[in-house]
Each structure stands twice: as structure tokens, then as C-alpha cells.
mmCIF file with all atom_site columns, C-alpha atoms in Angstrom:
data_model
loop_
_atom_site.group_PDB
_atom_site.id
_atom_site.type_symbol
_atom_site.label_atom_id
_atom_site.label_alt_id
_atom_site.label_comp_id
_atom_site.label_asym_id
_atom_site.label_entity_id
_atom_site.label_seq_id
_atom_site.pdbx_PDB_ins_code
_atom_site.Cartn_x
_atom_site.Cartn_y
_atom_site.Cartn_z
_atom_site.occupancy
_atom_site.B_iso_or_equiv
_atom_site.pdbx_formal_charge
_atom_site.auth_seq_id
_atom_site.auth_comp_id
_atom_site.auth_asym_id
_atom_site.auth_atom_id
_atom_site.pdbx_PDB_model_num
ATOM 1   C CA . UNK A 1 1   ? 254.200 188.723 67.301  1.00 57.00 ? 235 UNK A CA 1
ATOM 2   C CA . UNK A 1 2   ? 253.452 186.959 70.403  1.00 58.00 ? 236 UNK A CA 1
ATOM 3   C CA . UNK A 1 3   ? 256.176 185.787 72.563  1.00 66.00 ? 237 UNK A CA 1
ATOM 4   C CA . UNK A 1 4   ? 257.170 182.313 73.419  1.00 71.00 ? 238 UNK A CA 1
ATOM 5   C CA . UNK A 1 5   ? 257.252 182.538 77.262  1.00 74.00 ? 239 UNK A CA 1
ATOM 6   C CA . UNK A 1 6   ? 254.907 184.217 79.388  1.00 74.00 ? 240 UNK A CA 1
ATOM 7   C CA . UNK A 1 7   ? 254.826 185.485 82.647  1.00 81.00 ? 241 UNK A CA 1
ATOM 8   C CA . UNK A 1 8   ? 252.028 184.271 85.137  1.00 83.00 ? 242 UNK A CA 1
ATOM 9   C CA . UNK A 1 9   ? 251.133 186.631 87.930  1.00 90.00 ? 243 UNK A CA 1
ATOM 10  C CA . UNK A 1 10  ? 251.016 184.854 91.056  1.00 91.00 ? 244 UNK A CA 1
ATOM 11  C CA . UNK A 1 11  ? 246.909 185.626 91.468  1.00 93.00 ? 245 UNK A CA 1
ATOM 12  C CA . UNK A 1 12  ? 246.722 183.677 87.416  1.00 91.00 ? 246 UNK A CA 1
ATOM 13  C CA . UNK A 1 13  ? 248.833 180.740 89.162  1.00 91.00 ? 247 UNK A CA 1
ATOM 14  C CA . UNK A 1 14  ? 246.944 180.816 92.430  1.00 95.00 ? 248 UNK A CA 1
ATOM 15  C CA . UNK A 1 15  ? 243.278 181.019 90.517  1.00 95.00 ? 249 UNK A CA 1
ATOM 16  C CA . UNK A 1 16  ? 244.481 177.858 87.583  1.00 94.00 ? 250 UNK A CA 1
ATOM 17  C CA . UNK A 1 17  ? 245.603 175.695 90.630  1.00 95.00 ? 251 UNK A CA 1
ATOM 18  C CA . UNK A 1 18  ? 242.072 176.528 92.430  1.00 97.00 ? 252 UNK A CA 1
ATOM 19  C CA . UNK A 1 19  ? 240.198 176.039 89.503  1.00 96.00 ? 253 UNK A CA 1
ATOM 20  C CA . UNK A 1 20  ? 242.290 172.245 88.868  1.00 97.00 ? 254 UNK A CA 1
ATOM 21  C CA . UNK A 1 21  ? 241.308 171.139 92.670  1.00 97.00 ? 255 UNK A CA 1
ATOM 22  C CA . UNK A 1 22  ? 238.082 172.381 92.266  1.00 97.00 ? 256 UNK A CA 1
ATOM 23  C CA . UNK A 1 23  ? 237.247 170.575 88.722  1.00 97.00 ? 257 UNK A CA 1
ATOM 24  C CA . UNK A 1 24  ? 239.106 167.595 90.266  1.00 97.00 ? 258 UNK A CA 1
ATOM 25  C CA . UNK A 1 25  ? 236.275 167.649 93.622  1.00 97.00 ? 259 UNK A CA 1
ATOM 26  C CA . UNK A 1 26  ? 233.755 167.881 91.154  1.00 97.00 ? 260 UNK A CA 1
ATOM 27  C CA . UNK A 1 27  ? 234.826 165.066 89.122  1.00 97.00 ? 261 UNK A CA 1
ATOM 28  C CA . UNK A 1 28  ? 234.667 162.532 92.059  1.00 96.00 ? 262 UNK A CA 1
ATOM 29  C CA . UNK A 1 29  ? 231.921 164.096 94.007  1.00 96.00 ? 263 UNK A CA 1
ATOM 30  C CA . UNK A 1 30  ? 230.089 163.251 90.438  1.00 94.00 ? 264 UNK A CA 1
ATOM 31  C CA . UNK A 1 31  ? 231.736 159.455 90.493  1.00 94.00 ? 265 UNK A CA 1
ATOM 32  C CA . UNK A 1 32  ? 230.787 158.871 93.792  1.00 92.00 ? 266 UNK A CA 1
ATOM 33  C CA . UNK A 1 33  ? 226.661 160.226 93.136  1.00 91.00 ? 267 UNK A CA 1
ATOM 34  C CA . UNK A 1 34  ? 226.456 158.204 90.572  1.00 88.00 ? 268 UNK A CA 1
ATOM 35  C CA . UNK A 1 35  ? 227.796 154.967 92.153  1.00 83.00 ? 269 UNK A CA 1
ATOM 36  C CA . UNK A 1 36  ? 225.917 155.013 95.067  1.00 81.00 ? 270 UNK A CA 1
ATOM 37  C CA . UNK A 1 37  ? 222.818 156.480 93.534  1.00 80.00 ? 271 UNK A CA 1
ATOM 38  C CA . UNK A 1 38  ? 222.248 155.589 89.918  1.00 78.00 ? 272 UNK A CA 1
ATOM 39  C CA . UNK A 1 39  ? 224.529 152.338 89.547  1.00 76.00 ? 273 UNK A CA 1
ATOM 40  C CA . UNK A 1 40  ? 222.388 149.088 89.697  1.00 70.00 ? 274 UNK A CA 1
ATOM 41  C CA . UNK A 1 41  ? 221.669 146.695 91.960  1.00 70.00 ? 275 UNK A CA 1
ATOM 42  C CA . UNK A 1 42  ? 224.791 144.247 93.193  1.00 74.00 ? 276 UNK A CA 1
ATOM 43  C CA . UNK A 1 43  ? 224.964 140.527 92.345  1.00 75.00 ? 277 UNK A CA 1
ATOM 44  C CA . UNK A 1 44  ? 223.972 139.819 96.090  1.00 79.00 ? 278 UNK A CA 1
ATOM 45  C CA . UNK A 1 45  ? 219.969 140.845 95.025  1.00 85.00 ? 279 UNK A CA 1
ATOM 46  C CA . UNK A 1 46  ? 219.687 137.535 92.931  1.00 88.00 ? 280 UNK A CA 1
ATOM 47  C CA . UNK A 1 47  ? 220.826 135.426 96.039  1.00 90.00 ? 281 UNK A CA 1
ATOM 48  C CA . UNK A 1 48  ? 218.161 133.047 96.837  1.00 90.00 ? 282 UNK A CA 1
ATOM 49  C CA . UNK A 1 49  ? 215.772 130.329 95.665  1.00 91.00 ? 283 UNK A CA 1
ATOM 50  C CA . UNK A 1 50  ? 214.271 130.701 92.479  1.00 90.00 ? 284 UNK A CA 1
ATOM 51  C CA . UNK A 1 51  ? 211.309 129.298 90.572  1.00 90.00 ? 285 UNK A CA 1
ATOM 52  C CA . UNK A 1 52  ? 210.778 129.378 86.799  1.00 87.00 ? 286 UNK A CA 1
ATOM 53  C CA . UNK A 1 53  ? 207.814 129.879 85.359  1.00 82.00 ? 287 UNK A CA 1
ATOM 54  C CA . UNK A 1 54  ? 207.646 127.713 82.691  1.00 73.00 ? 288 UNK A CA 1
ATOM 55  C CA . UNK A 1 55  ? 204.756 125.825 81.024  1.00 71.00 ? 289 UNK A CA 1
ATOM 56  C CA . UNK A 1 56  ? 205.588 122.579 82.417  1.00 73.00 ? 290 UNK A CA 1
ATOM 57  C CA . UNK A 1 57  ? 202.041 121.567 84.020  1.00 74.00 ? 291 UNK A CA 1
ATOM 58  C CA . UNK A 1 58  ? 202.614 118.672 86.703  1.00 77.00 ? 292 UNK A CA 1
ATOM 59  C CA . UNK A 1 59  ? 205.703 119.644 87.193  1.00 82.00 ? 293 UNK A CA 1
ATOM 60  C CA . UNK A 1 60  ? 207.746 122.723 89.184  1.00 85.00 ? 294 UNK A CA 1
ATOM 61  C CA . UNK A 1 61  ? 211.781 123.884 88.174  1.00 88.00 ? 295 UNK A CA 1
ATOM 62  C CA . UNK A 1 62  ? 213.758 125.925 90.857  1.00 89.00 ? 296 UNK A CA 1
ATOM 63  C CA . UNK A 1 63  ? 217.396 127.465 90.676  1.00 91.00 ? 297 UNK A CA 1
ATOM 64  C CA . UNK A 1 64  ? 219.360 128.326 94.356  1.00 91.00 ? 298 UNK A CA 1
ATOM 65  C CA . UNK A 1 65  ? 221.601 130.826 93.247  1.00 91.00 ? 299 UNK A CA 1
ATOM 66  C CA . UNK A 1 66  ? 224.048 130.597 96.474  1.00 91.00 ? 300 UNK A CA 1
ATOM 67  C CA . UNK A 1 67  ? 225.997 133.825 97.862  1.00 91.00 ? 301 UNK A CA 1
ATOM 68  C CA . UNK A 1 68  ? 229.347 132.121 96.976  1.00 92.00 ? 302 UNK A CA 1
ATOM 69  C CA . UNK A 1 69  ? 228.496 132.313 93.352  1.00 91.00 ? 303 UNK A CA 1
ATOM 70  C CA . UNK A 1 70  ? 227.656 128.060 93.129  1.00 92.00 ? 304 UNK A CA 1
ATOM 71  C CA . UNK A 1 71  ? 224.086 127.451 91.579  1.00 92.00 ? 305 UNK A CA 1
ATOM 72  C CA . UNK A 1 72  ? 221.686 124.279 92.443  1.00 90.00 ? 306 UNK A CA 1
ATOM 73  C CA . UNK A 1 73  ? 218.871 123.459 90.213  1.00 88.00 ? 307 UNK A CA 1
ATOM 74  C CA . UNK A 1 74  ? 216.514 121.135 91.078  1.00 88.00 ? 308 UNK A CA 1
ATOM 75  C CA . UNK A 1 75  ? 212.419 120.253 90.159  1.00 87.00 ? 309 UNK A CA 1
ATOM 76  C CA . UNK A 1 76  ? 209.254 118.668 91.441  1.00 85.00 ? 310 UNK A CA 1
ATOM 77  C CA . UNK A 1 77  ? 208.139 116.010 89.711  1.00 80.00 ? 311 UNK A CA 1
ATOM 78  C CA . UNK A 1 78  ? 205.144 113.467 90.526  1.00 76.00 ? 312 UNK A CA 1
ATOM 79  C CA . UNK A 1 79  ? 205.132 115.005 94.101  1.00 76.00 ? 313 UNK A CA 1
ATOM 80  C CA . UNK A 1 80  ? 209.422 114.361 94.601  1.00 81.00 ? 314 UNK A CA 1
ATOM 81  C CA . UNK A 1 81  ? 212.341 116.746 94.319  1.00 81.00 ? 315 UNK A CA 1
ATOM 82  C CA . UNK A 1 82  ? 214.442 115.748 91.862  1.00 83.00 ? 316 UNK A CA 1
ATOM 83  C CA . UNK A 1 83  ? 218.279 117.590 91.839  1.00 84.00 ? 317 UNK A CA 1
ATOM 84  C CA . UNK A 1 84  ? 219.145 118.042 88.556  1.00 84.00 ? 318 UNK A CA 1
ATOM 85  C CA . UNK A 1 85  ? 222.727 119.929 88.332  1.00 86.00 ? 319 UNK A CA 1
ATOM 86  C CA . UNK A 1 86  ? 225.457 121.957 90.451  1.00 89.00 ? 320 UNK A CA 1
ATOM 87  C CA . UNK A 1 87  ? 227.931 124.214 89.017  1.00 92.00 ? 321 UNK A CA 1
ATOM 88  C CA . UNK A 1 88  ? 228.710 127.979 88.941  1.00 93.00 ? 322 UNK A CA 1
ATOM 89  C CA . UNK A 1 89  ? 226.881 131.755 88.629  1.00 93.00 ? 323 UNK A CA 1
ATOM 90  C CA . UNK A 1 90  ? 228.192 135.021 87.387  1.00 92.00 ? 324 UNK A CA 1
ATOM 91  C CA . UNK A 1 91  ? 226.312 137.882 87.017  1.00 88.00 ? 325 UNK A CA 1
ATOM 92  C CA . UNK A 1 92  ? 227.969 141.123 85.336  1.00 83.00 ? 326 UNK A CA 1
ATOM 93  C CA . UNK A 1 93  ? 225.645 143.978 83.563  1.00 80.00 ? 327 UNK A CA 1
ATOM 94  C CA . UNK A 1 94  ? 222.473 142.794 82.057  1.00 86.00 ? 328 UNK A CA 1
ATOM 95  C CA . UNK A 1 95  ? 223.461 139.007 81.480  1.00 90.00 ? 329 UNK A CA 1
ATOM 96  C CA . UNK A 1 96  ? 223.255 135.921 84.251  1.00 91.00 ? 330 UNK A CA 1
ATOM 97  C CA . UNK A 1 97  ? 225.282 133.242 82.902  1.00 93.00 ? 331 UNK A CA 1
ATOM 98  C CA . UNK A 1 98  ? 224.505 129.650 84.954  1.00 92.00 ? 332 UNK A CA 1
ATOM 99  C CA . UNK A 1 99  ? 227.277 127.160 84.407  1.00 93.00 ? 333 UNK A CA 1
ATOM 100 C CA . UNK A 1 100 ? 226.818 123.386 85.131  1.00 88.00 ? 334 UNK A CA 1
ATOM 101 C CA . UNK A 1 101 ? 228.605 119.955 84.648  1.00 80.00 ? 335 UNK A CA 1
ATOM 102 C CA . UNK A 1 102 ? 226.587 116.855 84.937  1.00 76.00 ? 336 UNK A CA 1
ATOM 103 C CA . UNK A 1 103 ? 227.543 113.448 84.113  1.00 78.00 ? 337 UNK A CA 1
ATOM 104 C CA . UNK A 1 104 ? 226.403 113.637 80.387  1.00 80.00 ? 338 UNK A CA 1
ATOM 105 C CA . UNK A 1 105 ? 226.995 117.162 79.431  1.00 80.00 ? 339 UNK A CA 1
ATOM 106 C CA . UNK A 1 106 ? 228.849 120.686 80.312  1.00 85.00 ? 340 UNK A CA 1
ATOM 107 C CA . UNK A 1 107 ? 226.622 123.524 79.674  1.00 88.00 ? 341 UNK A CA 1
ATOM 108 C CA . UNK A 1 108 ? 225.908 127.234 79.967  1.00 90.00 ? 342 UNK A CA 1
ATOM 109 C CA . UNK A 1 109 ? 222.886 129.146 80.510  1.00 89.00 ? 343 UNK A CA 1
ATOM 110 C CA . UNK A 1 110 ? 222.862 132.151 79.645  1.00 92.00 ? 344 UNK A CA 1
ATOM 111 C CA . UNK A 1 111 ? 220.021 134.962 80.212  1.00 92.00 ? 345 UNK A CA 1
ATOM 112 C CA . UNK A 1 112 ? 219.623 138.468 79.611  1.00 93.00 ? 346 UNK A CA 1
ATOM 113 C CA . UNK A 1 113 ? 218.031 140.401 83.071  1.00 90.00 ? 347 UNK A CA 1
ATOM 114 C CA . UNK A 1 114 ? 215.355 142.392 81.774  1.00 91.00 ? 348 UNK A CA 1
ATOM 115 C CA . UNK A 1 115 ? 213.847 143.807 84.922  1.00 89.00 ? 349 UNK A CA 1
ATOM 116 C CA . UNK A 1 116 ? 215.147 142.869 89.038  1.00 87.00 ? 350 UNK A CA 1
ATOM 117 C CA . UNK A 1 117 ? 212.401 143.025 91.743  1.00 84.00 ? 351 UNK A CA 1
ATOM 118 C CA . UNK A 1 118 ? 212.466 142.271 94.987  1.00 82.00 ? 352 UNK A CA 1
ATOM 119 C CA . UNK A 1 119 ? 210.646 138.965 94.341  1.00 89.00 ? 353 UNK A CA 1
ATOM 120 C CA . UNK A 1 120 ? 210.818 138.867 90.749  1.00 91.00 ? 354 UNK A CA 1
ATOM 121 C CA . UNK A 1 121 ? 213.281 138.611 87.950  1.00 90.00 ? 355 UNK A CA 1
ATOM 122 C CA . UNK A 1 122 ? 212.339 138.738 83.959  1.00 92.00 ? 356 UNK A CA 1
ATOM 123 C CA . UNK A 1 123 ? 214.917 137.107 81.905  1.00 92.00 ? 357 UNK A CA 1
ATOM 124 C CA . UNK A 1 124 ? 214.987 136.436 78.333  1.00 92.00 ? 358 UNK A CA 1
ATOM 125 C CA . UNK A 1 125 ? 216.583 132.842 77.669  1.00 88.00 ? 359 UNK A CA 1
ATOM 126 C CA . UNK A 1 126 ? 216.603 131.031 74.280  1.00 86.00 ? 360 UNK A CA 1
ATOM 127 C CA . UNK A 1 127 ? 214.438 133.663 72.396  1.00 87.00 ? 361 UNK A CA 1
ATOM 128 C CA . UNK A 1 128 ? 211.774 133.436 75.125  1.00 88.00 ? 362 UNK A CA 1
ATOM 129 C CA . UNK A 1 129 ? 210.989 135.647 77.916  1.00 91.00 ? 363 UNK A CA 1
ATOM 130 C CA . UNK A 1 130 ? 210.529 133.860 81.254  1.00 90.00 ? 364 UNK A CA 1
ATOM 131 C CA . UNK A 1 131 ? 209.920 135.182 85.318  1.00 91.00 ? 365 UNK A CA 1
ATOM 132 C CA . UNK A 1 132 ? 212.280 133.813 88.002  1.00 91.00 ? 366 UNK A CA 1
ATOM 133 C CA . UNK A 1 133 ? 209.330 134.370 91.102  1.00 91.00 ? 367 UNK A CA 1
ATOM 134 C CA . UNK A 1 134 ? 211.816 134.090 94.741  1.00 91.00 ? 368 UNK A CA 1
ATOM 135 C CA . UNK A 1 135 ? 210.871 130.993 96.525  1.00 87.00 ? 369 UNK A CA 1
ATOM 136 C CA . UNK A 1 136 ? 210.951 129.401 100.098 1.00 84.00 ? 370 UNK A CA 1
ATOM 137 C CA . UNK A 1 137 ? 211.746 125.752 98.620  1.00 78.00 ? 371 UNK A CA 1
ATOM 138 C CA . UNK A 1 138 ? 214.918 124.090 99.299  1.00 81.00 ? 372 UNK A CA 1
ATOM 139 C CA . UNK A 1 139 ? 216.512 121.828 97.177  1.00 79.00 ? 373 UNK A CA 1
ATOM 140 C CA . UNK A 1 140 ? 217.601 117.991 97.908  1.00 76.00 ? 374 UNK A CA 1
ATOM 141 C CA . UNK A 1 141 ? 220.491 117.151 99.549  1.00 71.00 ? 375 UNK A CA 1
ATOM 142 C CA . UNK A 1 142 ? 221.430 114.437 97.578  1.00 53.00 ? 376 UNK A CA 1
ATOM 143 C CA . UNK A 1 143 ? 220.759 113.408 93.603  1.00 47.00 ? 377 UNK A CA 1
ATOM 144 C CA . UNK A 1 144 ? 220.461 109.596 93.735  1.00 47.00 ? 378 UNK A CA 1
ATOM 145 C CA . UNK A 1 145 ? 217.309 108.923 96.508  1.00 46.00 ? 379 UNK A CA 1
ATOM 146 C CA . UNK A 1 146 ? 218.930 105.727 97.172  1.00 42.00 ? 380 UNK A CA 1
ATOM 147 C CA . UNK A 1 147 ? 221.717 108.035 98.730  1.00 40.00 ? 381 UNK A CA 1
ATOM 148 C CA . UNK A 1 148 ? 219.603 109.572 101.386 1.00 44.00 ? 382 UNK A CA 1
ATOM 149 C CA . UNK A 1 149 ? 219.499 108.652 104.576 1.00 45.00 ? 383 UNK A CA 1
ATOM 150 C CA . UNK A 1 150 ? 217.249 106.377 106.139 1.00 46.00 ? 384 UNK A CA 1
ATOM 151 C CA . UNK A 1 151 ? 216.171 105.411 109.852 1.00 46.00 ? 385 UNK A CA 1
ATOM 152 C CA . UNK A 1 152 ? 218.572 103.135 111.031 1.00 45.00 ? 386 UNK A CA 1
ATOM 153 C CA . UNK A 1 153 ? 217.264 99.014  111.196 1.00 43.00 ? 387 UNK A CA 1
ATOM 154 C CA . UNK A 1 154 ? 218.632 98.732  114.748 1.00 43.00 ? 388 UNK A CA 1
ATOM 155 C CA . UNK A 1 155 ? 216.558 101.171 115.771 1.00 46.00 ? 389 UNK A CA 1
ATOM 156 C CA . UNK A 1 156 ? 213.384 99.613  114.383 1.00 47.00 ? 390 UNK A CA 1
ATOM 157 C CA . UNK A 1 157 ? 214.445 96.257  115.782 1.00 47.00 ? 391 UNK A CA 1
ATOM 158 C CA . UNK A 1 158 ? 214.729 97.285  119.053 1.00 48.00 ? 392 UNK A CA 1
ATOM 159 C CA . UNK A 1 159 ? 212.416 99.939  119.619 1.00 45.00 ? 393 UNK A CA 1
ATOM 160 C CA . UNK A 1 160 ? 209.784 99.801  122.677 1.00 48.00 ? 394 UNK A CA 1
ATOM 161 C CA . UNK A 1 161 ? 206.312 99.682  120.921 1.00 45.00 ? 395 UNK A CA 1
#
């Protein structure tokens, strides 16, 4: 009934190899749209200072998410910064995941990103839906006050006054 082989003019050749390049142009032309335009935001839009708006009254949390993926967290308390951990951030999808080790415990925060702003972030963490407002605060340099430096006693010895 119908033959095994057949025998492509060279116009059917010519017109199935167009057809491949142009399905093949089409194909990445729609890759690249879509990455450039309709892909979300990179990590690098959650660099920066961070507070938490929490319903702690007297007192203020912030998170410094750091553009080589380490994390500071540190809070206000009775008028002094306090740093409470260091560690790690990933961001991949809908989920920021914090990672810290502190003397007593390792732990991992994760949230789910519900909505990015320029100067806000909704997250859901532990059940609870929380905003992440961008700050200008810095955190501490050091954890242990005692730690920081001081004015140096010769120089109060010997000054002029």
C-alpha cells in the first residue's frame, strides 16, 4: 500500500529545515521574553536592613540581609542595640530561609515571600503573617558591649582641659 521510503523534493527538504530554524527562533525568542520580562525579582532586591514588625512594644527587631548572602540580626532594647545572631541567607522562589548559629542553639528561619516592594516585604513565618519595612539602622559591631571600644585612659590623663 504505501511504500517504505519516500522521496523528498528538494523545495519539502528546504521548507522542513526552514520551518525547524524558525520554530527553534521562536522557542528562545519566547525564553528570553519571559526571563527578562515576566521572571521575578533577583535575590539582590532583599539586600538591605530590615525591620520586623512585630508586637513587641518597647522594643525594635532588625535583620541586615548582606549582598554576600551572610545575615545579621540585631534589636533595640531599653534604648541599646543588642546583636543577637550571624549566620547565612538563601533565597530561591517564594521561600527566604535565614540560617544562624549562636552559642546555645543552630537554627533556621524559614519564611514564605508573599509580596516584594521596594520598601516592603510580607512574609508568612510560623503560621503568622508579618512585614519586613527597609530600614536605615545599622547593626552593632560587636555582641558583648564590654567588647567595644572605648576612649583610650591616656588620652583622658593627659588631655589639655
Amino acid at each position: 500500500m504505501l511504500p517504505r521510503t519516500h522521496a523528498w523534493s528538494r523545495s519539502q527538504k528546504w521548507l522542513i529545515v526552514l520551518g525547524s530554524a524558525v520554530a527553534i527562533v521562536l522557542a528562545g525568542a519566547g525564553v528570553y521574553i519571559y526571563e527578562r520580562y515576566y521572571r521575578g525579582p533577583s535575590d539582590s532586591v532583599l539586600v538591605g536592613t530590615w525591620q520586623m514588625e512585630d508586637n513587641c512594644i518597647d522594643c525594635a527587631h532588625w535583620v541586615t540581609l548582606q549582598p554576600n548572602h551572610s545575615v545579621v540580626g540585631f534589636s533595640e532594647s531599653v534604648g541599646r542595640m543588642w546583636l543577637d545572631y550571624h549566620g547565612r541567607w538563601y533565597a530561591g522562589g517564594q521561600v527566604l530561609v535565614i540560617h544562624y548559629d549562636t552559642p546555645e542553639e543552630a537554627q533556621s528561619i524559614i519564611m514564605r515571600i508573599l509580596d516584594i516592594a521596594c520598601d516592603t516585604i510580607r512574609v508568612r513565618w510560623g503560621g503568622h503573617e508579618m512585614r519586613l519595612t527597609r530600614s536605615i539602622s545599622v547593626p552593632p559591631q560587636a555582641s558583648n558591649h564590654t567588647m567595644e571600644r572605648t576612649s583610650d585612659r591616656r588620652e583622658n590623663l593627659f588631655s589639655d582641659d
